[in-house]
């Protein structure tokens, strides 16, 4: 069998019969959803509703707690940078399984606040698992899915982020009734069950799934692709105020308590469940370029809304919409990459890896910068929302400016 024949066989393998193809697609979707739920939804986002409890229990000071959250984002950056090398060394599926196990271990380790350094290390590792899963999960699943199902399967994979956010916002207040340490145990047990659920549902790995990164290096990204990397990074900055501070803002900033803050986090998670399905459908219908533009505009309004009004309705709308775009921006950027590079899967993977790195870099920088601003201003949350909204407005301006320049050329 020639290399071309082998490649053709691999690409068509999931589609021998309509029934079996559908079953295989959903098994793979379960694996991807479980991975994003563990590595992104829980390992990354369950920390946010725990922030007020960590402060109240005097495990760490308010400023230390915020810096620990930023450490998770730094780990996410490291994971995005290391993902392709790790997949090349041990295989993509093995890397994904290992990261789900590491994320599970991080919950149990975080139940013992031995020191700031100990806790920071585990928050960093939890973030690292999310970065690796974000780069690898979709890339190992989508090549096994027929073109007609890729949108919905991709939406299901990234909906795991929202499910994790909603689950943590729902479970954490219940677990906290048993104690802070018990909350970490409960999250660890849930993560272990999800790891087991996804363990055997990954597709059979091919050599293309762990192709060395040097294969894509000779191709330089187009100016449009490079602009997209910057826009995706700026979008990451816009998400930080809600992602890190929204629960604490409601609980302590507005004096409404942990339970009220957690309810807004659940709304954030519900938006994140629906977001990737809605944005993916919008991209299919209108094209990913126009859809991305509309997303930036709507997201900017939602991020800035708390600076205008902190009424319950305003906070509900802001939480749901920003939650929706947290994972919802992903299928739009992936779709835009496929539009810009339609005929090279290797270059698509390379640009997506760079995009994830850009997102992680901007987000980690924003988290540390916003943590510093928070400490220096004595907890001025509204300034953080204002900076986040300004970042996504800049992303929209770059997109519009590039579109106008291209048309004139």
mmCIF file of C-alpha atoms in Angstrom:
data_model
loop_
_atom_site.group_PDB
_atom_site.id
_atom_site.type_symbol
_atom_site.label_atom_id
_atom_site.label_comp_id
_atom_site.label_asym_id
_atom_site.label_seq_id
_atom_site.Cartn_x
_atom_site.Cartn_y
_atom_site.Cartn_z
ATOM 1 C CA UNK A 1 0.000 0.000 0.000
ATOM 2 C CA UNK A 2 1.440 3.392 -0.999
ATOM 3 C CA UNK A 3 1.618 6.393 1.296
ATOM 4 C CA UNK A 4 -1.249 8.011 -0.606
ATOM 5 C CA UNK A 5 -3.338 4.865 -0.238
ATOM 6 C CA UNK A 6 -2.554 4.715 3.470
ATOM 7 C CA UNK A 7 -3.531 8.352 3.964
ATOM 8 C CA UNK A 8 -6.767 7.799 2.041
ATOM 9 C CA UNK A 9 -7.546 4.760 4.161
ATOM 10 C CA UNK A 10 -6.932 6.649 7.416
ATOM 11 C CA UNK A 11 -9.050 9.623 6.384
ATOM 12 C CA UNK A 12 -12.009 7.486 5.353
ATOM 13 C CA UNK A 13 -11.734 4.893 8.124
ATOM 14 C CA UNK A 14 -14.409 6.416 10.393
ATOM 15 C CA UNK A 15 -16.956 6.379 7.544
ATOM 16 C CA UNK A 16 -17.456 2.740 6.429
ATOM 17 C CA UNK A 17 -21.150 2.725 7.394
ATOM 18 C CA UNK A 18 -23.382 5.640 8.379
ATOM 19 C CA UNK A 19 -24.375 4.020 11.692
ATOM 20 C CA UNK A 20 -20.864 3.044 12.765
ATOM 21 C CA UNK A 21 -19.477 6.398 11.630
ATOM 22 C CA UNK A 22 -22.006 8.228 13.770
ATOM 23 C CA UNK A 23 -21.273 6.062 16.814
ATOM 24 C CA UNK A 24 -17.527 6.540 16.398
ATOM 25 C CA UNK A 25 -17.951 10.308 16.014
ATOM 26 C CA UNK A 26 -19.838 10.582 19.270
ATOM 27 C CA UNK A 27 -17.404 8.338 21.115
ATOM 28 C CA UNK A 28 -14.596 10.639 20.038
ATOM 29 C CA UNK A 29 -16.701 13.647 21.020
ATOM 30 C CA UNK A 30 -17.165 12.159 24.499
ATOM 31 C CA UNK A 31 -13.396 11.812 24.859
ATOM 32 C CA UNK A 32 -12.805 15.390 23.721
ATOM 33 C CA UNK A 33 -15.567 16.780 25.912
ATOM 34 C CA UNK A 34 -14.212 14.879 28.930
ATOM 35 C CA UNK A 35 -10.714 16.221 28.286
ATOM 36 C CA UNK A 36 -11.772 19.853 27.911
ATOM 37 C CA UNK A 37 -14.061 19.506 30.937
ATOM 38 C CA UNK A 38 -11.203 18.197 33.110
ATOM 39 C CA UNK A 39 -8.269 20.244 31.804
ATOM 40 C CA UNK A 40 -10.093 23.513 31.097
ATOM 41 C CA UNK A 41 -13.508 23.482 32.743
ATOM 42 C CA UNK A 42 -12.389 22.106 36.120
ATOM 43 C CA UNK A 43 -8.586 22.343 36.444
ATOM 44 C CA UNK A 44 -8.646 25.912 35.228
ATOM 45 C CA UNK A 45 -12.018 27.441 36.055
ATOM 46 C CA UNK A 46 -13.075 25.747 39.302
ATOM 47 C CA UNK A 47 -10.511 27.944 41.083
ATOM 48 C CA UNK A 48 -12.550 31.108 40.492
ATOM 49 C CA UNK A 49 -15.521 30.248 42.756
ATOM 50 C CA UNK A 50 -13.058 29.043 45.398
ATOM 51 C CA UNK A 51 -11.249 32.404 45.668
ATOM 52 C CA UNK A 52 -13.514 33.957 48.346
ATOM 53 C CA UNK A 53 -13.400 30.729 50.392
ATOM 54 C CA UNK A 54 -9.590 30.581 50.224
ATOM 55 C CA UNK A 55 -9.434 34.134 51.538
ATOM 56 C CA UNK A 56 -12.077 33.549 54.234
ATOM 57 C CA UNK A 57 -10.284 30.412 55.455
ATOM 58 C CA UNK A 58 -7.018 32.400 55.606
ATOM 59 C CA UNK A 59 -5.169 29.877 53.501
ATOM 60 C CA UNK A 60 -3.666 32.840 51.618
ATOM 61 C CA UNK A 61 -3.971 36.617 51.547
ATOM 62 C CA UNK A 62 -6.256 38.250 48.951
ATOM 63 C CA UNK A 63 -3.308 39.337 46.788
ATOM 64 C CA UNK A 64 -1.683 35.884 47.030
ATOM 65 C CA UNK A 65 -4.914 34.198 45.962
ATOM 66 C CA UNK A 66 -5.089 36.374 42.852
ATOM 67 C CA UNK A 67 -1.451 35.658 41.982
ATOM 68 C CA UNK A 68 -2.149 31.932 42.343
ATOM 69 C CA UNK A 69 -4.889 32.296 39.759
ATOM 70 C CA UNK A 70 -2.417 33.998 37.450
ATOM 71 C CA UNK A 71 -0.016 31.082 38.001
ATOM 72 C CA UNK A 72 -2.597 28.792 36.462
ATOM 73 C CA UNK A 73 -2.649 30.955 33.346
ATOM 74 C CA UNK A 74 1.162 30.897 33.198
ATOM 75 C CA UNK A 75 0.935 27.104 33.255
ATOM 76 C CA UNK A 76 -1.549 27.265 30.397
ATOM 77 C CA UNK A 77 1.027 29.204 28.364
ATOM 78 C CA UNK A 78 3.700 26.608 29.127
ATOM 79 C CA UNK A 79 1.325 23.842 28.090
ATOM 80 C CA UNK A 80 0.501 25.528 24.790
ATOM 81 C CA UNK A 81 4.221 25.854 24.038
ATOM 82 C CA UNK A 82 5.029 22.262 25.019
ATOM 83 C CA UNK A 83 2.028 20.483 23.487
ATOM 84 C CA UNK A 84 3.334 19.641 20.025
ATOM 85 C CA UNK A 85 6.734 18.520 21.311
ATOM 86 C CA UNK A 86 5.096 16.277 23.908
ATOM 87 C CA UNK A 87 2.769 14.770 21.284
ATOM 88 C CA UNK A 88 5.726 14.065 19.010
ATOM 89 C CA UNK A 89 7.623 12.352 21.836
ATOM 90 C CA UNK A 90 4.916 10.138 23.392
ATOM 91 C CA UNK A 91 1.937 10.370 21.022
ATOM 92 C CA UNK A 92 -1.074 12.648 21.121
ATOM 93 C CA UNK A 93 -3.525 10.268 22.796
ATOM 94 C CA UNK A 94 -1.004 9.262 25.471
ATOM 95 C CA UNK A 95 -0.275 12.927 26.124
ATOM 96 C CA UNK A 96 -3.977 13.691 26.525
ATOM 97 C CA UNK A 97 -4.504 10.806 28.931
ATOM 98 C CA UNK A 98 -1.449 11.820 30.947
ATOM 99 C CA UNK A 99 -2.691 15.405 31.214
ATOM 100 C CA UNK A 100 -6.102 14.292 32.474
ATOM 101 C CA UNK A 101 -4.380 12.197 35.150
ATOM 102 C CA UNK A 102 -2.127 15.118 36.117
ATOM 103 C CA UNK A 103 -5.111 17.467 36.349
ATOM 104 C CA UNK A 104 -6.865 14.978 38.640
ATOM 105 C CA UNK A 105 -3.782 14.730 40.852
ATOM 106 C CA UNK A 106 -3.585 18.526 41.078
ATOM 107 C CA UNK A 107 -6.967 18.686 42.806
ATOM 108 C CA UNK A 108 -5.952 16.280 45.552
ATOM 109 C CA UNK A 109 -2.574 18.021 45.967
ATOM 110 C CA UNK A 110 -4.301 21.417 46.287
ATOM 111 C CA UNK A 111 -6.238 20.161 49.315
ATOM 112 C CA UNK A 112 -3.087 20.640 51.409
ATOM 113 C CA UNK A 113 -1.928 24.300 51.545
ATOM 114 C CA UNK A 114 1.581 23.396 52.689
ATOM 115 C CA UNK A 115 3.018 26.639 51.381
ATOM 116 C CA UNK A 116 2.503 29.284 48.721
ATOM 117 C CA UNK A 117 5.168 27.609 46.551
ATOM 118 C CA UNK A 118 3.499 24.195 46.841
ATOM 119 C CA UNK A 119 0.099 25.561 45.899
ATOM 120 C CA UNK A 120 1.534 27.694 43.102
ATOM 121 C CA UNK A 121 3.306 24.671 41.595
ATOM 122 C CA UNK A 122 0.089 22.654 41.452
ATOM 123 C CA UNK A 123 -1.935 25.548 40.086
ATOM 124 C CA UNK A 124 0.766 25.949 37.422
ATOM 125 C CA UNK A 125 0.576 22.239 36.551
ATOM 126 C CA UNK A 126 -3.211 22.390 36.406
ATOM 127 C CA UNK A 127 -2.911 25.229 33.891
ATOM 128 C CA UNK A 128 -0.301 23.286 31.920
ATOM 129 C CA UNK A 129 -2.732 20.403 31.429
ATOM 130 C CA UNK A 130 -5.309 22.814 30.001
ATOM 131 C CA UNK A 131 -2.866 24.319 27.506
ATOM 132 C CA UNK A 132 -1.811 20.913 26.207
ATOM 133 C CA UNK A 133 -5.391 19.665 25.971
ATOM 134 C CA UNK A 134 -6.490 22.802 24.109
ATOM 135 C CA UNK A 135 -3.816 22.333 21.439
ATOM 136 C CA UNK A 136 -4.135 18.563 21.020
ATOM 137 C CA UNK A 137 -7.707 17.419 21.668
ATOM 138 C CA UNK A 138 -9.452 18.816 18.582
ATOM 139 C CA UNK A 139 -6.467 18.119 16.318
ATOM 140 C CA UNK A 140 -6.527 14.385 17.088
ATOM 141 C CA UNK A 141 -10.320 14.039 16.807
ATOM 142 C CA UNK A 142 -11.464 16.225 13.907
ATOM 143 C CA UNK A 143 -9.419 14.466 11.174
ATOM 144 C CA UNK A 144 -11.453 11.319 11.980
ATOM 145 C CA UNK A 145 -14.778 13.137 11.609
ATOM 146 C CA UNK A 146 -16.609 13.615 8.322
ATOM 147 C CA UNK A 147 -16.773 17.203 7.066
ATOM 148 C CA UNK A 148 -20.542 17.296 7.637
ATOM 149 C CA UNK A 149 -20.117 16.587 11.363
ATOM 150 C CA UNK A 150 -16.976 18.563 12.210
ATOM 151 C CA UNK A 151 -18.827 21.684 13.286
ATOM 152 C CA UNK A 152 -21.113 19.983 15.761
ATOM 153 C CA UNK A 153 -18.406 17.645 17.107
ATOM 154 C CA UNK A 154 -16.056 20.596 17.552
ATOM 155 C CA UNK A 155 -18.809 22.452 19.372
ATOM 156 C CA UNK A 156 -19.358 19.484 21.692
ATOM 157 C CA UNK A 157 -15.625 19.266 22.468
ATOM 158 C CA UNK A 158 -15.352 22.913 23.476
ATOM 159 C CA UNK A 159 -18.709 22.864 25.277
ATOM 160 C CA UNK A 160 -16.814 20.825 27.872
ATOM 161 C CA UNK A 161 -15.300 24.106 29.036
ATOM 162 C CA UNK A 162 -18.722 25.500 29.840
ATOM 163 C CA UNK A 163 -19.879 22.281 31.453
ATOM 164 C CA UNK A 164 -16.851 22.445 33.732
ATOM 165 C CA UNK A 165 -17.541 26.065 34.635
ATOM 166 C CA UNK A 166 -21.213 25.339 35.353
ATOM 167 C CA UNK A 167 -20.356 22.188 37.292
ATOM 168 C CA UNK A 168 -17.783 23.981 39.426
ATOM 169 C CA UNK A 169 -20.141 26.884 40.085
ATOM 170 C CA UNK A 170 -22.878 24.461 41.116
ATOM 171 C CA UNK A 171 -20.778 21.958 43.045
ATOM 172 C CA UNK A 172 -18.312 24.237 44.810
ATOM 173 C CA UNK A 173 -20.895 25.956 47.049
ATOM 174 C CA UNK A 174 -22.291 22.517 47.975
ATOM 175 C CA UNK A 175 -18.830 21.087 48.605
ATOM 176 C CA UNK A 176 -17.826 24.128 50.653
ATOM 177 C CA UNK A 177 -20.579 23.231 53.112
ATOM 178 C CA UNK A 178 -18.424 20.215 53.974
ATOM 179 C CA UNK A 179 -15.205 22.227 54.102
ATOM 180 C CA UNK A 180 -12.574 23.740 51.830
ATOM 181 C CA UNK A 181 -10.363 20.653 51.852
ATOM 182 C CA UNK A 182 -13.342 18.445 51.049
ATOM 183 C CA UNK A 183 -14.129 20.692 48.083
ATOM 184 C CA UNK A 184 -10.778 19.859 46.511
ATOM 185 C CA UNK A 185 -11.397 16.147 47.173
ATOM 186 C CA UNK A 186 -14.787 16.334 45.485
ATOM 187 C CA UNK A 187 -13.384 18.062 42.399
ATOM 188 C CA UNK A 188 -10.618 15.456 42.238
ATOM 189 C CA UNK A 189 -13.114 12.590 42.345
ATOM 190 C CA UNK A 190 -15.209 14.153 39.571
ATOM 191 C CA UNK A 191 -12.085 14.651 37.467
ATOM 192 C CA UNK A 192 -11.088 10.998 38.011
ATOM 193 C CA UNK A 193 -14.504 9.780 36.840
ATOM 194 C CA UNK A 194 -14.320 11.936 33.701
ATOM 195 C CA UNK A 195 -10.796 10.712 32.962
ATOM 196 C CA UNK A 196 -12.062 7.141 33.148
ATOM 197 C CA UNK A 197 -15.082 7.959 30.958
ATOM 198 C CA UNK A 198 -12.898 9.318 28.176
ATOM 199 C CA UNK A 199 -9.985 6.905 28.503
ATOM 200 C CA UNK A 200 -11.044 4.324 25.869
ATOM 201 C CA UNK A 201 -12.975 6.649 23.555
ATOM 202 C CA UNK A 202 -10.069 8.359 21.815
ATOM 203 C CA UNK A 203 -9.591 7.522 18.109
ATOM 204 C CA UNK A 204 -6.812 5.201 17.039
ATOM 205 C CA UNK A 205 -3.748 7.381 16.624
ATOM 206 C CA UNK A 206 -1.980 7.773 13.295
ATOM 207 C CA UNK A 207 1.476 9.104 12.579
ATOM 208 C CA UNK A 208 -0.074 12.309 11.246
ATOM 209 C CA UNK A 209 -1.558 12.969 14.688
ATOM 210 C CA UNK A 210 1.910 13.376 16.155
ATOM 211 C CA UNK A 211 3.715 14.801 13.147
ATOM 212 C CA UNK A 212 6.909 16.691 14.025
ATOM 213 C CA UNK A 213 6.400 20.420 14.133
ATOM 214 C CA UNK A 214 9.256 21.069 11.687
ATOM 215 C CA UNK A 215 7.036 19.897 8.803
ATOM 216 C CA UNK A 216 5.028 23.106 9.017
ATOM 217 C CA UNK A 217 7.921 25.503 9.588
ATOM 218 C CA UNK A 218 8.865 26.213 5.937
ATOM 219 C CA UNK A 219 5.460 27.856 5.386
ATOM 220 C CA UNK A 220 5.330 31.445 6.573
ATOM 221 C CA UNK A 221 1.999 32.647 7.902
ATOM 222 C CA UNK A 222 0.234 35.245 5.779
ATOM 223 C CA UNK A 223 -0.241 38.809 7.098
ATOM 224 C CA UNK A 224 -3.914 37.979 7.692
ATOM 225 C CA UNK A 225 -2.968 34.948 9.784
ATOM 226 C CA UNK A 226 -0.446 36.959 11.801
ATOM 227 C CA UNK A 227 -3.083 39.637 12.441
ATOM 228 C CA UNK A 228 -5.452 36.889 13.598
ATOM 229 C CA UNK A 229 -2.884 35.728 16.156
ATOM 230 C CA UNK A 230 -2.747 39.238 17.654
ATOM 231 C CA UNK A 231 -6.538 39.564 17.667
ATOM 232 C CA UNK A 232 -6.912 36.204 19.408
ATOM 233 C CA UNK A 233 -4.379 37.311 22.021
ATOM 234 C CA UNK A 234 -6.214 40.578 22.655
ATOM 235 C CA UNK A 235 -9.433 38.624 23.005
ATOM 236 C CA UNK A 236 -7.738 36.607 25.745
ATOM 237 C CA UNK A 237 -7.002 39.829 27.639
ATOM 238 C CA UNK A 238 -10.689 40.749 27.460
ATOM 239 C CA UNK A 239 -11.732 37.475 29.104
ATOM 240 C CA UNK A 240 -9.487 37.794 32.182
ATOM 241 C CA UNK A 241 -11.677 40.132 34.314
ATOM 242 C CA UNK A 242 -14.634 37.740 34.215
ATOM 243 C CA UNK A 243 -12.543 34.592 34.243
ATOM 244 C CA UNK A 244 -10.565 35.519 37.364
ATOM 245 C CA UNK A 245 -12.503 38.249 39.192
ATOM 246 C CA UNK A 246 -16.257 37.999 38.555
ATOM 247 C CA UNK A 247 -17.088 35.792 41.567
ATOM 248 C CA UNK A 248 -14.951 37.833 43.951
ATOM 249 C CA UNK A 249 -16.352 41.061 42.469
ATOM 250 C CA UNK A 250 -19.909 40.016 43.302
ATOM 251 C CA UNK A 251 -19.060 38.267 46.581
ATOM 252 C CA UNK A 252 -16.772 40.872 48.170
ATOM 253 C CA UNK A 253 -16.756 43.885 45.850
ATOM 254 C CA UNK A 254 -20.544 44.188 45.844
ATOM 255 C CA UNK A 255 -20.910 42.539 49.264
ATOM 256 C CA UNK A 256 -23.392 39.911 48.067
ATOM 257 C CA UNK A 257 -21.568 36.836 49.408
ATOM 258 C CA UNK A 258 -20.030 33.679 47.956
ATOM 259 C CA UNK A 259 -23.370 32.059 47.076
ATOM 260 C CA UNK A 260 -24.410 35.037 44.921
ATOM 261 C CA UNK A 261 -21.002 35.154 43.240
ATOM 262 C CA UNK A 262 -21.217 31.448 42.456
ATOM 263 C CA UNK A 263 -24.621 31.921 40.824
ATOM 264 C CA UNK A 264 -23.098 34.346 38.336
ATOM 265 C CA UNK A 265 -20.324 31.831 37.719
ATOM 266 C CA UNK A 266 -22.980 29.212 36.892
ATOM 267 C CA UNK A 267 -24.508 31.667 34.414
ATOM 268 C CA UNK A 268 -21.038 32.201 32.952
ATOM 269 C CA UNK A 269 -20.769 28.420 32.565
ATOM 270 C CA UNK A 270 -24.204 28.070 30.966
ATOM 271 C CA UNK A 271 -23.176 30.675 28.413
ATOM 272 C CA UNK A 272 -19.952 28.761 27.808
ATOM 273 C CA UNK A 273 -21.904 25.558 27.101
ATOM 274 C CA UNK A 274 -24.031 27.170 24.401
ATOM 275 C CA UNK A 275 -21.403 29.602 23.071
ATOM 276 C CA UNK A 276 -19.326 27.318 20.817
ATOM 277 C CA UNK A 277 -22.436 25.740 19.297
ATOM 278 C CA UNK A 278 -23.920 29.146 18.452
ATOM 279 C CA UNK A 279 -20.723 30.719 17.126
ATOM 280 C CA UNK A 280 -19.841 27.635 15.071
ATOM 281 C CA UNK A 281 -23.280 27.702 13.455
ATOM 282 C CA UNK A 282 -22.959 31.446 12.834
ATOM 283 C CA UNK A 283 -19.579 30.910 11.192
ATOM 284 C CA UNK A 284 -20.999 28.220 8.915
ATOM 285 C CA UNK A 285 -23.862 30.491 7.873
ATOM 286 C CA UNK A 286 -22.137 33.872 7.431
ATOM 287 C CA UNK A 287 -18.452 33.035 7.019
ATOM 288 C CA UNK A 288 -15.922 33.067 9.837
ATOM 289 C CA UNK A 289 -14.474 36.499 9.067
ATOM 290 C CA UNK A 290 -17.761 38.429 9.474
ATOM 291 C CA UNK A 291 -18.765 36.204 12.410
ATOM 292 C CA UNK A 292 -15.509 36.969 14.199
ATOM 293 C CA UNK A 293 -16.052 40.697 13.684
ATOM 294 C CA UNK A 294 -19.547 40.512 15.155
ATOM 295 C CA UNK A 295 -18.233 38.458 18.066
ATOM 296 C CA UNK A 296 -15.620 41.089 18.957
ATOM 297 C CA UNK A 297 -18.256 43.842 18.977
ATOM 298 C CA UNK A 298 -20.750 41.931 21.131
ATOM 299 C CA UNK A 299 -18.029 40.740 23.487
ATOM 300 C CA UNK A 300 -16.696 44.275 23.994
ATOM 301 C CA UNK A 301 -20.148 45.489 25.026
ATOM 302 C CA UNK A 302 -20.570 42.582 27.450
ATOM 303 C CA UNK A 303 -17.148 43.024 29.093
ATOM 304 C CA UNK A 304 -17.736 46.766 29.563
ATOM 305 C CA UNK A 305 -21.304 46.395 30.849
ATOM 306 C CA UNK A 306 -20.380 46.156 34.585
ATOM 307 C CA UNK A 307 -18.646 49.544 34.306
ATOM 308 C CA UNK A 308 -21.991 51.046 33.286
ATOM 309 C CA UNK A 309 -24.315 49.143 35.610
ATOM 310 C CA UNK A 310 -23.997 46.557 38.378
ATOM 311 C CA UNK A 311 -27.728 45.858 38.458
ATOM 312 C CA UNK A 312 -28.567 42.128 38.507
ATOM 313 C CA UNK A 313 -29.820 42.134 34.903
ATOM 314 C CA UNK A 314 -26.614 43.788 33.662
ATOM 315 C CA UNK A 315 -24.435 41.280 35.507
ATOM 316 C CA UNK A 316 -26.535 38.377 34.212
ATOM 317 C CA UNK A 317 -26.189 39.522 30.593
ATOM 318 C CA UNK A 318 -22.480 40.229 31.016
ATOM 319 C CA UNK A 319 -21.781 36.858 32.637
ATOM 320 C CA UNK A 320 -23.739 34.822 30.077
ATOM 321 C CA UNK A 321 -22.353 36.598 26.999
ATOM 322 C CA UNK A 322 -18.711 36.676 28.107
ATOM 323 C CA UNK A 323 -19.057 33.063 29.249
ATOM 324 C CA UNK A 324 -20.360 32.178 25.804
ATOM 325 C CA UNK A 325 -17.388 33.745 24.068
ATOM 326 C CA UNK A 326 -14.809 32.148 26.371
ATOM 327 C CA UNK A 327 -14.937 28.860 24.416
ATOM 328 C CA UNK A 328 -17.139 30.283 21.643
ATOM 329 C CA UNK A 329 -14.304 32.269 20.121
ATOM 330 C CA UNK A 330 -12.404 29.006 19.515
ATOM 331 C CA UNK A 331 -14.471 27.558 16.626
ATOM 332 C CA UNK A 332 -14.512 31.000 15.012
ATOM 333 C CA UNK A 333 -10.716 31.266 15.073
ATOM 334 C CA UNK A 334 -10.306 27.652 13.957
ATOM 335 C CA UNK A 335 -12.747 28.239 11.119
ATOM 336 C CA UNK A 336 -10.977 31.454 10.133
ATOM 337 C CA UNK A 337 -7.660 29.595 10.040
ATOM 338 C CA UNK A 338 -9.186 27.015 7.689
ATOM 339 C CA UNK A 339 -10.455 29.862 5.490
ATOM 340 C CA UNK A 340 -7.015 31.484 5.370
ATOM 341 C CA UNK A 341 -5.147 28.198 4.810
ATOM 342 C CA UNK A 342 -7.666 25.944 3.055
ATOM 343 C CA UNK A 343 -5.376 23.304 1.546
ATOM 344 C CA UNK A 344 -2.694 22.487 4.133
ATOM 345 C CA UNK A 345 -3.656 20.550 7.266
ATOM 346 C CA UNK A 346 -0.080 20.763 8.554
ATOM 347 C CA UNK A 347 -0.051 24.549 8.275
ATOM 348 C CA UNK A 348 -3.509 24.723 9.848
ATOM 349 C CA UNK A 349 -2.196 22.760 12.850
ATOM 350 C CA UNK A 350 0.874 24.961 13.092
ATOM 351 C CA UNK A 351 -1.127 28.201 12.996
ATOM 352 C CA UNK A 352 -3.607 26.841 15.550
ATOM 353 C CA UNK A 353 -0.725 25.959 17.854
ATOM 354 C CA UNK A 354 0.668 29.488 17.450
ATOM 355 C CA UNK A 355 -2.804 30.932 18.060
ATOM 356 C CA UNK A 356 -3.183 28.977 21.288
ATOM 357 C CA UNK A 357 0.261 30.170 22.377
ATOM 358 C CA UNK A 358 -0.661 33.776 21.564
ATOM 359 C CA UNK A 359 -3.882 33.433 23.549
ATOM 360 C CA UNK A 360 -2.033 31.940 26.512
ATOM 361 C CA UNK A 361 0.761 34.539 26.406
ATOM 362 C CA UNK A 362 -1.589 37.513 26.309
ATOM 363 C CA UNK A 363 -3.819 35.966 28.958
ATOM 364 C CA UNK A 364 -0.978 35.202 31.360
ATOM 365 C CA UNK A 365 0.433 38.719 30.908
ATOM 366 C CA UNK A 366 -3.010 40.210 31.500
ATOM 367 C CA UNK A 367 -3.592 38.066 34.569
ATOM 368 C CA UNK A 368 -0.352 39.170 36.173
ATOM 369 C CA UNK A 369 -0.851 42.772 35.058
ATOM 370 C CA UNK A 370 -4.429 42.894 36.284
ATOM 371 C CA UNK A 371 -3.399 41.251 39.565
ATOM 372 C CA UNK A 372 -0.838 44.031 40.036
ATOM 373 C CA UNK A 373 -3.414 46.711 39.181
ATOM 374 C CA UNK A 374 -5.897 45.080 41.565
ATOM 375 C CA UNK A 375 -3.353 45.168 44.392
ATOM 376 C CA UNK A 376 -2.202 48.721 43.642
ATOM 377 C CA UNK A 377 -5.716 50.147 43.416
ATOM 378 C CA UNK A 378 -7.004 48.414 46.528
ATOM 379 C CA UNK A 379 -9.391 46.225 44.552
ATOM 380 C CA UNK A 380 -10.725 48.441 41.735
ATOM 381 C CA UNK A 381 -12.613 45.795 39.758
ATOM 382 C CA UNK A 382 -14.241 48.245 37.350
ATOM 383 C CA UNK A 383 -10.850 49.378 36.053
ATOM 384 C CA UNK A 384 -10.134 45.780 35.102
ATOM 385 C CA UNK A 385 -13.408 45.447 33.180
ATOM 386 C CA UNK A 386 -12.611 48.694 31.385
ATOM 387 C CA UNK A 387 -9.166 47.466 30.328
ATOM 388 C CA UNK A 388 -10.624 44.160 29.150
ATOM 389 C CA UNK A 389 -13.227 45.897 27.016
ATOM 390 C CA UNK A 390 -10.569 48.152 25.520
ATOM 391 C CA UNK A 391 -8.488 45.123 24.506
ATOM 392 C CA UNK A 392 -11.258 43.493 22.495
ATOM 393 C CA UNK A 393 -12.133 46.842 20.891
ATOM 394 C CA UNK A 394 -8.513 47.019 19.731
ATOM 395 C CA UNK A 395 -8.863 43.509 18.276
ATOM 396 C CA UNK A 396 -11.927 44.675 16.331
ATOM 397 C CA UNK A 397 -10.086 47.792 15.118
ATOM 398 C CA UNK A 398 -7.184 45.655 13.831
ATOM 399 C CA UNK A 399 -9.602 43.375 12.006
ATOM 400 C CA UNK A 400 -11.495 46.257 10.388
ATOM 401 C CA UNK A 401 -8.272 48.072 9.519
ATOM 402 C CA UNK A 402 -6.805 44.978 7.896
ATOM 403 C CA UNK A 403 -10.011 44.333 5.945
ATOM 404 C CA UNK A 404 -10.055 47.919 4.619
ATOM 405 C CA UNK A 405 -6.360 47.775 3.681
ATOM 406 C CA UNK A 406 -6.858 44.492 1.830
ATOM 407 C CA UNK A 407 -9.816 45.855 -0.131
ATOM 408 C CA UNK A 408 -7.883 48.961 -1.219
ATOM 409 C CA UNK A 409 -4.972 46.789 -2.319
#
